[in-house]
PDB file of C-alpha atoms and ligand atoms in Angstrom:
ATOM      1  CA  MET A   1    -162.031  25.329  -2.415  1.00 52.00           C
ATOM      2  CA  THR A   2    -158.394  26.968  -2.308  1.00 50.00           C
ATOM      3  CA  ASP A   3    -155.543  25.374  -2.630  1.00 48.00           C
ATOM      4  CA  THR A   4    -152.896  28.103  -2.743  1.00 44.00           C
ATOM      5  CA  ALA A   5    -150.172  26.966  -0.158  1.00 46.00           C
ATOM      6  CA  PRO A   6    -146.888  24.772  -1.591  1.00 42.00           C
ATOM      7  CA  ARG A   7    -147.883  20.877  -0.669  1.00 42.00           C
ATOM      8  CA  THR A   8    -145.922  19.243  -3.121  1.00 41.00           C
ATOM      9  CA  PRO A   9    -143.133  19.976  -5.768  1.00 40.00           C
ATOM     10  CA  ARG A  10    -144.698  21.546  -8.617  1.00 54.00           C
ATOM     11  CA  PRO A  11    -142.134  22.094 -11.371  1.00 60.00           C
ATOM     12  CA  THR A  12    -143.495  21.606 -14.466  1.00 73.00           C
ATOM     13  CA  MET A  13    -143.215  18.007 -15.560  1.00 80.00           C
ATOM     14  CA  PRO A  14    -141.016  17.547 -18.522  1.00 85.00           C
ATOM     15  CA  VAL A  15    -141.689  16.362 -21.823  1.00 88.00           C
ATOM     16  CA  PRO A  16    -140.540  12.468 -21.706  1.00 91.00           C
ATOM     17  CA  THR A  17    -137.906  10.651 -24.026  1.00 91.00           C
ATOM     18  CA  SER A  18    -139.247   7.837 -25.890  1.00 90.00           C
ATOM     19  CA  THR A  19    -136.266   5.727 -24.090  1.00 93.00           C
ATOM     20  CA  ASP A  20    -138.277   7.302 -20.571  1.00 93.00           C
ATOM     21  CA  THR A  21    -139.132   4.144 -18.649  1.00 95.00           C
ATOM     22  CA  ALA A  22    -141.658   5.108 -15.429  1.00 95.00           C
ATOM     23  CA  GLN A  23    -138.591   4.365 -13.185  1.00 96.00           C
ATOM     24  CA  SER A  24    -136.179   6.772 -15.649  1.00 96.00           C
ATOM     25  CA  TYR A  25    -138.565   9.419 -15.977  1.00 96.00           C
ATOM     26  CA  TRP A  26    -140.032   9.737 -11.803  1.00 96.00           C
ATOM     27  CA  GLU A  27    -136.799   9.705 -10.657  1.00 97.00           C
ATOM     28  CA  GLY A  28    -135.157  12.434 -12.987  1.00 95.00           C
ATOM     29  CA  PHE A  29    -138.336  14.721 -11.907  1.00 94.00           C
ATOM     30  CA  TYR A  30    -137.543  14.542  -8.311  1.00 94.00           C
ATOM     31  CA  ARG A  31    -134.004  14.538  -8.960  1.00 93.00           C
ATOM     32  CA  GLY A  32    -134.075  17.729 -10.765  1.00 90.00           C
ATOM     33  CA  TRP A  33    -136.322  19.568  -7.638  1.00 85.00           C
ATOM     34  CA  GLU A  34    -134.625  20.292  -4.481  1.00 82.00           C
ATOM     35  CA  PRO A  35    -136.873  20.800  -2.045  1.00 81.00           C
ATOM     36  CA  PRO A  36    -136.785  24.397  -0.226  1.00 79.00           C
ATOM     37  CA  ALA A  37    -135.201  23.977   3.020  1.00 76.00           C
ATOM     38  CA  ASP A  38    -138.662  25.470   4.976  1.00 77.00           C
ATOM     39  CA  TRP A  39    -140.925  22.988   2.821  1.00 79.00           C
ATOM     40  CA  VAL A  40    -143.280  20.319   4.454  1.00 82.00           C
ATOM     41  CA  ALA A  41    -144.779  17.410   2.612  1.00 86.00           C
ATOM     42  CA  ARG A  42    -148.277  18.450   3.567  1.00 92.00           C
ATOM     43  CA  ALA A  43    -151.684  16.606   2.864  1.00 96.00           C
ATOM     44  CA  ASN A  44    -154.064  16.630   0.043  1.00 92.00           C
ATOM     45  CA  PRO A  45    -157.066  19.267   1.415  1.00 93.00           C
ATOM     46  CA  LEU A  46    -159.499  17.156  -0.668  1.00 95.00           C
ATOM     47  CA  PHE A  47    -158.029  14.084   0.483  1.00 97.00           C
ATOM     48  CA  VAL A  48    -158.353  15.009   3.982  1.00 97.00           C
ATOM     49  CA  ARG A  49    -161.854  15.920   3.381  1.00 97.00           C
ATOM     50  CA  GLU A  50    -162.347  12.399   2.108  1.00 98.00           C
ATOM     51  CA  ALA A  51    -160.546  10.274   4.257  1.00 98.00           C
ATOM     52  CA  GLY A  52    -160.999  12.769   7.381  1.00 96.00           C
ATOM     53  CA  ALA A  53    -164.587  10.427   8.790  1.00 93.00           C
ATOM     54  CA  LEU A  54    -162.666   6.844   8.009  1.00 98.00           C
ATOM     55  CA  PRO A  55    -161.810   5.018  11.427  1.00 98.00           C
ATOM     56  CA  ALA A  56    -158.137   4.047  11.689  1.00 98.00           C
ATOM     57  CA  GLY A  57    -156.732   1.207  10.005  1.00 98.00           C
ATOM     58  CA  THR A  58    -154.203  -0.265   7.371  1.00 98.00           C
ATOM     59  CA  ALA A  59    -153.945   1.668   3.946  1.00 98.00           C
ATOM     60  CA  LEU A  60    -152.142   1.291   1.414  1.00 98.00           C
ATOM     61  CA  ASP A  61    -151.158   5.071  -0.868  1.00 98.00           C
ATOM     62  CA  LEU A  62    -150.025   4.731  -4.820  1.00 98.00           C
ATOM     63  CA  GLY A  63    -147.943   6.736  -6.092  1.00 98.00           C
ATOM     64  CA  CYS A  64    -147.315   8.666  -3.209  1.00 98.00           C
ATOM     65  CA  GLY A  65    -144.866  10.883  -3.960  1.00 96.00           C
ATOM     66  CA  ALA A  66    -143.578  13.183  -1.070  1.00 95.00           C
ATOM     67  CA  GLY A  67    -145.561  11.295   1.996  1.00 97.00           C
ATOM     68  CA  GLY A  68    -148.120  14.326   2.640  1.00 97.00           C
ATOM     69  CA  ASP A  69    -150.872  11.510   2.685  1.00 98.00           C
ATOM     70  CA  ALA A  70    -149.246   8.786   4.327  1.00 98.00           C
ATOM     71  CA  ILE A  71    -147.771  10.948   6.951  1.00 98.00           C
ATOM     72  CA  TRP A  72    -151.261  13.057   7.940  1.00 98.00           C
ATOM     73  CA  LEU A  73    -152.934   9.071   8.088  1.00 98.00           C
ATOM     74  CA  ALA A  74    -149.722   7.783  10.485  1.00 98.00           C
ATOM     75  CA  GLU A  75    -150.361  10.776  12.985  1.00 98.00           C
ATOM     76  CA  ARG A  76    -154.000   9.837  12.805  1.00 98.00           C
ATOM     77  CA  GLY A  77    -152.888   6.422  13.933  1.00 98.00           C
ATOM     78  CA  TRP A  78    -153.411   3.963  10.723  1.00 98.00           C
ATOM     79  CA  ARG A  79    -150.607   1.465   9.732  1.00 98.00           C
ATOM     80  CA  VAL A  80    -149.418   2.970   6.338  1.00 98.00           C
ATOM     81  CA  THR A  81    -147.757   0.785   3.290  1.00 98.00           C
ATOM     82  CA  ALA A  82    -146.766   3.637   1.037  1.00 98.00           C
ATOM     83  CA  VAL A  83    -145.348   3.584  -2.370  1.00 98.00           C
ATOM     84  CA  ASP A  84    -143.633   5.146  -5.176  1.00 98.00           C
ATOM     85  CA  VAL A  85    -141.430   4.478  -8.274  1.00 98.00           C
ATOM     86  CA  SER A  86    -138.678   7.629  -7.200  1.00 98.00           C
ATOM     87  CA  ALA A  87    -136.219   6.012  -4.491  1.00 98.00           C
ATOM     88  CA  THR A  88    -135.537   9.629  -4.532  1.00 97.00           C
ATOM     89  CA  VAL A  89    -138.620  10.802  -3.074  1.00 96.00           C
ATOM     90  CA  LEU A  90    -139.330   7.749  -0.948  1.00 97.00           C
ATOM     91  CA  ARG A  91    -136.369   8.962   0.902  1.00 97.00           C
ATOM     92  CA  ARG A  92    -137.183  12.197   1.118  1.00 95.00           C
ATOM     93  CA  ALA A  93    -140.745  11.032   2.500  1.00 96.00           C
ATOM     94  CA  ALA A  94    -139.210   8.564   4.772  1.00 97.00           C
ATOM     95  CA  ALA A  95    -137.119  11.236   6.254  1.00 95.00           C
ATOM     96  CA  ALA A  96    -140.141  13.538   5.934  1.00 95.00           C
ATOM     97  CA  ALA A  97    -141.895  10.792   8.738  1.00 97.00           C
ATOM     98  CA  ALA A  98    -139.256  10.737  10.528  1.00 97.00           C
ATOM     99  CA  GLU A  99    -139.373  13.962  11.543  1.00 94.00           C
ATOM    100  CA  ALA A 100    -142.806  14.146  11.921  1.00 96.00           C
ATOM    101  CA  GLY A 101    -142.080  11.734  14.444  1.00 97.00           C
ATOM    102  CA  VAL A 102    -144.585   8.469  12.725  1.00 98.00           C
ATOM    103  CA  ALA A 103    -141.309   6.390  10.887  1.00 98.00           C
ATOM    104  CA  ASP A 104    -142.898   3.076  12.572  1.00 98.00           C
ATOM    105  CA  GLY A 105    -146.369   3.915  11.052  1.00 98.00           C
ATOM    106  CA  ILE A 106    -145.286   4.146   7.335  1.00 98.00           C
ATOM    107  CA  GLU A 107    -143.644   1.514   5.874  1.00 98.00           C
ATOM    108  CA  TRP A 108    -142.235   2.627   2.366  1.00 98.00           C
ATOM    109  CA  GLN A 109    -141.893   0.263  -0.918  1.00 98.00           C
ATOM    110  CA  GLU A 110    -140.543   0.881  -4.337  1.00 98.00           C
ATOM    111  CA  HIS A 111    -142.199  -0.320  -6.908  1.00 98.00           C
ATOM    112  CA  ASP A 112    -142.841   0.624 -10.353  1.00 98.00           C
ATOM    113  CA  LEU A 113    -146.873  -0.322 -10.444  1.00 98.00           C
ATOM    114  CA  SER A 114    -146.984  -1.498 -13.965  1.00 96.00           C
ATOM    115  CA  ARG A 115    -144.739  -4.445 -12.752  1.00 96.00           C
ATOM    116  CA  SER A 116    -145.505  -5.585  -9.601  1.00 98.00           C
ATOM    117  CA  PHE A 117    -147.530  -4.462  -7.065  1.00 98.00           C
ATOM    118  CA  PRO A 118    -147.523  -4.776  -2.680  1.00 98.00           C
ATOM    119  CA  ASP A 119    -149.278  -7.647  -1.250  1.00 97.00           C
ATOM    120  CA  GLY A 120    -151.825  -7.359   1.057  1.00 98.00           C
ATOM    121  CA  VAL A 121    -155.369  -6.084   1.860  1.00 98.00           C
ATOM    122  CA  PHE A 122    -156.555  -2.907   3.251  1.00 98.00           C
ATOM    123  CA  ASP A 123    -159.223  -0.663   5.139  1.00 98.00           C
ATOM    124  CA  LEU A 124    -157.959   2.484   2.821  1.00 98.00           C
ATOM    125  CA  VAL A 125    -156.251   2.185  -0.790  1.00 98.00           C
ATOM    126  CA  SER A 126    -155.872   5.392  -2.321  1.00 98.00           C
ATOM    127  CA  ALA A 127    -154.374   6.894  -5.752  1.00 98.00           C
ATOM    128  CA  GLN A 128    -153.672  10.335  -5.671  1.00 97.00           C
ATOM    129  CA  PHE A 129    -153.206  12.416  -8.940  1.00 95.00           C
ATOM    130  CA  LEU A 130    -151.448   8.855  -9.793  1.00 95.00           C
ATOM    131  CA  HIS A 131    -150.661  10.080 -13.690  1.00 92.00           C
ATOM    132  CA  SER A 132    -147.935   9.797 -15.607  1.00 92.00           C
ATOM    133  CA  PRO A 133    -147.160  11.280 -19.111  1.00 91.00           C
ATOM    134  CA  VAL A 134    -144.839   7.570 -19.351  1.00 91.00           C
ATOM    135  CA  ALA A 135    -147.484   5.178 -18.783  1.00 91.00           C
ATOM    136  CA  GLY A 136    -148.883   2.957 -21.422  1.00 88.00           C
ATOM    137  CA  VAL A 137    -152.253   2.516 -22.445  1.00 89.00           C
ATOM    138  CA  GLY A 138    -153.990   0.522 -20.210  1.00 92.00           C
ATOM    139  CA  GLU A 139    -151.713   0.628 -17.338  1.00 93.00           C
ATOM    140  CA  ARG A 140    -153.099   3.245 -14.898  1.00 94.00           C
ATOM    141  CA  GLU A 141    -156.644   0.939 -15.526  1.00 94.00           C
ATOM    142  CA  ALA A 142    -154.304  -2.139 -14.996  1.00 96.00           C
ATOM    143  CA  ILE A 143    -153.152  -0.558 -11.933  1.00 97.00           C
ATOM    144  CA  LEU A 144    -156.701   0.557 -10.726  1.00 96.00           C
ATOM    145  CA  ALA A 145    -158.125  -3.128 -10.951  1.00 96.00           C
ATOM    146  CA  SER A 146    -155.363  -4.626  -8.639  1.00 97.00           C
ATOM    147  CA  ALA A 147    -156.122  -1.243  -6.380  1.00 97.00           C
ATOM    148  CA  ALA A 148    -159.779  -2.381  -6.664  1.00 97.00           C
ATOM    149  CA  ALA A 149    -158.270  -5.949  -5.381  1.00 96.00           C
ATOM    150  CA  ALA A 150    -156.797  -5.216  -2.243  1.00 97.00           C
ATOM    151  CA  VAL A 151    -159.442  -3.350  -0.162  1.00 97.00           C
ATOM    152  CA  GLY A 152    -160.396  -5.655   1.919  1.00 97.00           C
ATOM    153  CA  PRO A 153    -164.345  -6.268   2.728  1.00 95.00           C
ATOM    154  CA  GLY A 154    -166.003  -2.853   3.768  1.00 96.00           C
ATOM    155  CA  GLY A 155    -163.018  -1.211   2.830  1.00 98.00           C
ATOM    156  CA  THR A 156    -162.259   1.900   0.688  1.00 98.00           C
ATOM    157  CA  LEU A 157    -161.003   3.003  -2.539  1.00 98.00           C
ATOM    158  CA  LEU A 158    -160.131   6.853  -2.887  1.00 98.00           C
ATOM    159  CA  VAL A 159    -158.729   7.566  -6.636  1.00 98.00           C
ATOM    160  CA  ILE A 160    -158.921  11.540  -6.834  1.00 97.00           C
ATOM    161  CA  SER A 161    -157.290  12.730 -10.390  1.00 95.00           C
ATOM    162  CA  HIS A 162    -157.095  15.823 -11.727  1.00 94.00           C
ATOM    163  CA  ALA A 163    -159.516  16.214 -14.979  1.00 93.00           C
ATOM    164  CA  GLY A 164    -158.134  19.310 -16.477  1.00 90.00           C
ATOM    165  CA  TRP A 165    -154.837  21.453 -17.024  1.00 89.00           C
ATOM    166  CA  PRO A 166    -154.121  24.472 -15.053  1.00 88.00           C
ATOM    167  CA  SER A 167    -156.368  27.340 -16.184  1.00 89.00           C
ATOM    168  CA  TRP A 168    -152.889  29.006 -16.707  1.00 87.00           C
ATOM    169  CA  PHE A 169    -151.797  26.325 -19.633  1.00 86.00           C
ATOM    170  CA  GLU A 170    -153.067  27.782 -23.295  1.00 83.00           C
ATOM    171  CA  GLU A 171    -152.689  23.978 -24.643  1.00 84.00           C
ATOM    172  CA  PRO A 172    -152.404  20.641 -22.895  1.00 82.00           C
ATOM    173  CA  PRO A 173    -148.742  20.929 -21.859  1.00 82.00           C
ATOM    174  CA  LEU A 174    -148.199  17.218 -22.114  1.00 84.00           C
ATOM    175  CA  ASP A 175    -149.893  14.612 -24.566  1.00 79.00           C
ATOM    176  CA  PHE A 176    -152.133  12.438 -21.721  1.00 78.00           C
ATOM    177  CA  ARG A 177    -155.686  12.134 -21.272  1.00 81.00           C
ATOM    178  CA  LEU A 178    -156.403  12.631 -17.684  1.00 88.00           C
ATOM    179  CA  PRO A 179    -159.565  10.244 -16.672  1.00 86.00           C
ATOM    180  CA  THR A 180    -162.850  10.850 -15.737  1.00 93.00           C
ATOM    181  CA  ASN A 181    -164.362   8.819 -12.514  1.00 96.00           C
ATOM    182  CA  ALA A 182    -166.903   6.937 -14.950  1.00 96.00           C
ATOM    183  CA  GLU A 183    -163.689   5.460 -16.431  1.00 94.00           C
ATOM    184  CA  VAL A 184    -162.573   4.284 -12.981  1.00 94.00           C
ATOM    185  CA  LEU A 185    -165.876   3.389 -11.989  1.00 96.00           C
ATOM    186  CA  SER A 186    -165.972   1.234 -15.280  1.00 95.00           C
ATOM    187  CA  VAL A 187    -162.681  -0.665 -14.012  1.00 94.00           C
ATOM    188  CA  LEU A 188    -164.172  -1.372 -11.067  1.00 93.00           C
ATOM    189  CA  GLU A 189    -167.680  -2.865 -12.398  1.00 90.00           C
ATOM    190  CA  ALA A 190    -165.413  -5.523 -14.281  1.00 90.00           C
ATOM    191  CA  GLY A 191    -163.643  -6.531 -11.439  1.00 88.00           C
ATOM    192  CA  PRO A 192    -165.240  -9.244  -8.656  1.00 88.00           C
ATOM    193  CA  GLY A 193    -167.101  -7.598  -5.825  1.00 87.00           C
ATOM    194  CA  GLU A 194    -169.577  -4.884  -5.334  1.00 94.00           C
ATOM    195  CA  TRP A 195    -169.147  -1.382  -4.329  1.00 96.00           C
ATOM    196  CA  ALA A 196    -171.174   1.220  -3.070  1.00 96.00           C
ATOM    197  CA  VAL A 197    -170.425   5.105  -4.851  1.00 97.00           C
ATOM    198  CA  ASP A 198    -169.861   7.550  -1.203  1.00 97.00           C
ATOM    199  CA  THR A 199    -168.180  10.610  -3.372  1.00 98.00           C
ATOM    200  CA  ASP A 200    -168.514  11.012  -7.583  1.00 98.00           C
ATOM    201  CA  GLU A 201    -167.928  14.635  -7.879  1.00 97.00           C
ATOM    202  CA  VAL A 202    -165.768  16.829 -10.021  1.00 97.00           C
ATOM    203  CA  LEU A 203    -164.687  20.456  -7.660  1.00 96.00           C
ATOM    204  CA  THR A 204    -163.035  23.442  -9.258  1.00 96.00           C
ATOM    205  CA  ARG A 205    -159.931  24.764  -6.607  1.00 91.00           C
ATOM    206  CA  GLU A 206    -157.996  27.562  -6.886  1.00 91.00           C
ATOM    207  CA  LEU A 207    -154.013  27.624  -6.950  1.00 87.00           C
ATOM    208  CA  THR A 208    -150.992  29.545  -7.438  1.00 86.00           C
ATOM    209  CA  GLY A 209    -149.215  29.027 -10.818  1.00 82.00           C
ATOM    210  CA  PRO A 210    -145.556  29.243 -11.126  1.00 77.00           C
ATOM    211  CA  THR A 211    -145.203  32.539 -11.580  1.00 82.00           C
ATOM    212  CA  GLY A 212    -147.691  33.224  -8.157  1.00 85.00           C
ATOM    213  CA  GLU A 213    -150.712  33.665 -10.543  1.00 85.00           C
ATOM    214  CA  VAL A 214    -153.547  32.711  -8.857  1.00 89.00           C
ATOM    215  CA  GLY A 215    -155.163  30.058 -11.537  1.00 91.00           C
ATOM    216  CA  THR A 216    -157.761  27.370 -11.468  1.00 94.00           C
ATOM    217  CA  ARG A 217    -157.812  24.057 -11.792  1.00 92.00           C
ATOM    218  CA  ASP A 218    -160.784  20.733 -11.927  1.00 94.00           C
ATOM    219  CA  ASP A 219    -159.884  17.607 -10.086  1.00 95.00           C
ATOM    220  CA  ALA A 220    -162.388  14.077  -9.667  1.00 97.00           C
ATOM    221  CA  VAL A 221    -162.817  12.810  -6.294  1.00 98.00           C
ATOM    222  CA  LEU A 222    -164.352   9.028  -6.312  1.00 98.00           C
ATOM    223  CA  ARG A 223    -164.237   7.224  -3.054  1.00 98.00           C
ATOM    224  CA  VAL A 224    -166.175   3.933  -3.497  1.00 98.00           C
ATOM    225  CA  SER A 225    -166.729   1.594  -0.634  1.00 97.00           C
ATOM    226  CA  ARG A 226    -166.873  -2.442  -0.854  1.00 96.00           C
ATOM    227  CA  LEU A 227    -170.012  -4.275   0.095  1.00 94.00           C
ATOM    228  CA  PRO A 228    -168.503  -6.426   2.975  1.00 87.00           C
ATOM    229  CA  HIS A 229    -170.058  -9.455   1.788  1.00 74.00           C
TER     230      HIS A 229
HETATM  231  C1  SAM B 301    -148.309  13.711  -9.834  1.00 65.36           C
HETATM  232  S1  SAM B 301    -147.356  12.334  -8.462  1.00 65.36           S
HETATM  233  C2  SAM B 301    -148.792  12.713  -7.453  1.00 65.36           C
HETATM  234  C3  SAM B 301    -147.598  12.331  -5.933  1.00 65.36           C
HETATM  235  C4  SAM B 301    -148.760  12.311  -4.350  1.00 65.36           C
HETATM  236  N1  SAM B 301    -149.639  11.090  -4.874  1.00 65.36           N
HETATM  237  C5  SAM B 301    -149.714  13.231  -4.331  1.00 65.36           C
HETATM  238  O1  SAM B 301    -150.735  13.520  -4.015  1.00 65.36           O
HETATM  239  O2  SAM B 301    -149.357  14.597  -4.296  1.00 65.36           O
HETATM  240  C6  SAM B 301    -147.462  11.326  -9.583  1.00 65.36           C
HETATM  241  C7  SAM B 301    -147.009   9.966  -8.744  1.00 65.36           C
HETATM  242  O3  SAM B 301    -146.815   9.212  -9.129  1.00 65.36           O
HETATM  243  C8  SAM B 301    -145.697   8.104  -8.655  1.00 65.36           C
HETATM  244  N2  SAM B 301    -145.560   7.084 -10.212  1.00 65.36           N
HETATM  245  C9  SAM B 301    -146.261   7.555 -11.308  1.00 65.36           C
HETATM  246  N3  SAM B 301    -145.870   6.222 -12.241  1.00 65.36           N
HETATM  247  C10 SAM B 301    -145.516   5.757 -11.169  1.00 65.36           C
HETATM  248  C11 SAM B 301    -145.906   3.801 -11.125  1.00 65.36           C
HETATM  249  N4  SAM B 301    -145.461   3.083 -12.466  1.00 65.36           N
HETATM  250  N5  SAM B 301    -145.305   2.976  -9.990  1.00 65.36           N
HETATM  251  C12 SAM B 301    -145.351   3.356  -9.445  1.00 65.36           C
HETATM  252  N6  SAM B 301    -145.397   5.595  -8.754  1.00 65.36           N
HETATM  253  C13 SAM B 301    -145.850   5.679 -10.222  1.00 65.36           C
HETATM  254  C14 SAM B 301    -144.788   9.143  -9.943  1.00 65.36           C
HETATM  255  O4  SAM B 301    -143.858   8.943  -8.932  1.00 65.36           O
HETATM  256  C15 SAM B 301    -145.259  10.056  -8.191  1.00 65.36           C
HETATM  257  O5  SAM B 301    -144.510  10.422  -7.064  1.00 65.36           O
END
């Protein structure tokens, strides 16, 4: 798979300070990057591949960033709740949704998901590249457990994660582990309900690096559906 067009902000993630919280880190990250005038929030192609066949309903997008996925869903009739910890990126995403003519289809909510979680049950719960160098031990797993609990009967949980660093890095640029699909599945197995595994794969895609070089990166795709009983 090739994904060389810019989709979301791609500055290098800074090393967090010892006092950074999720809110201070991600707010600083987004304030430190001003999108160019011609920049457009685009949906992740892997997300489109996985969500494209689902019938429109209600969706929860966790760590929505610049809003490309939420806007894509709203354009296809979904009613979306989109969540991020950064007020700056939520403002930008809301402006992009208004520009795309789908402001009414998306509710933007500011949460640090390690502290609060949106109310409701959804047909699709999505966590796309929900990685954070300031997340504490077990924090991502707890968020994913809440995400699973928010999937209604017959609904879908779609978790796409980086499974490795871009090939142009000789050393990991940040000191945090990238999760595996098996770890996400073990979170689901520890919770209530039964799940069918629809997609469980790791694939390598091409992408453009900071100085224009083409490299590769591995991503892990996990799509599961809650059995309707
Ligand atoms: C790597 S970015 C991915 C953004 C988007 N989902 C995408 O696919 O481009 C991770 C996003 O998760 C958000 N995030 C990280 N930790 C969070 C937390 N504890 N609560 C809410 N959002 C968080 C960040 O602000 C950021 O927008």
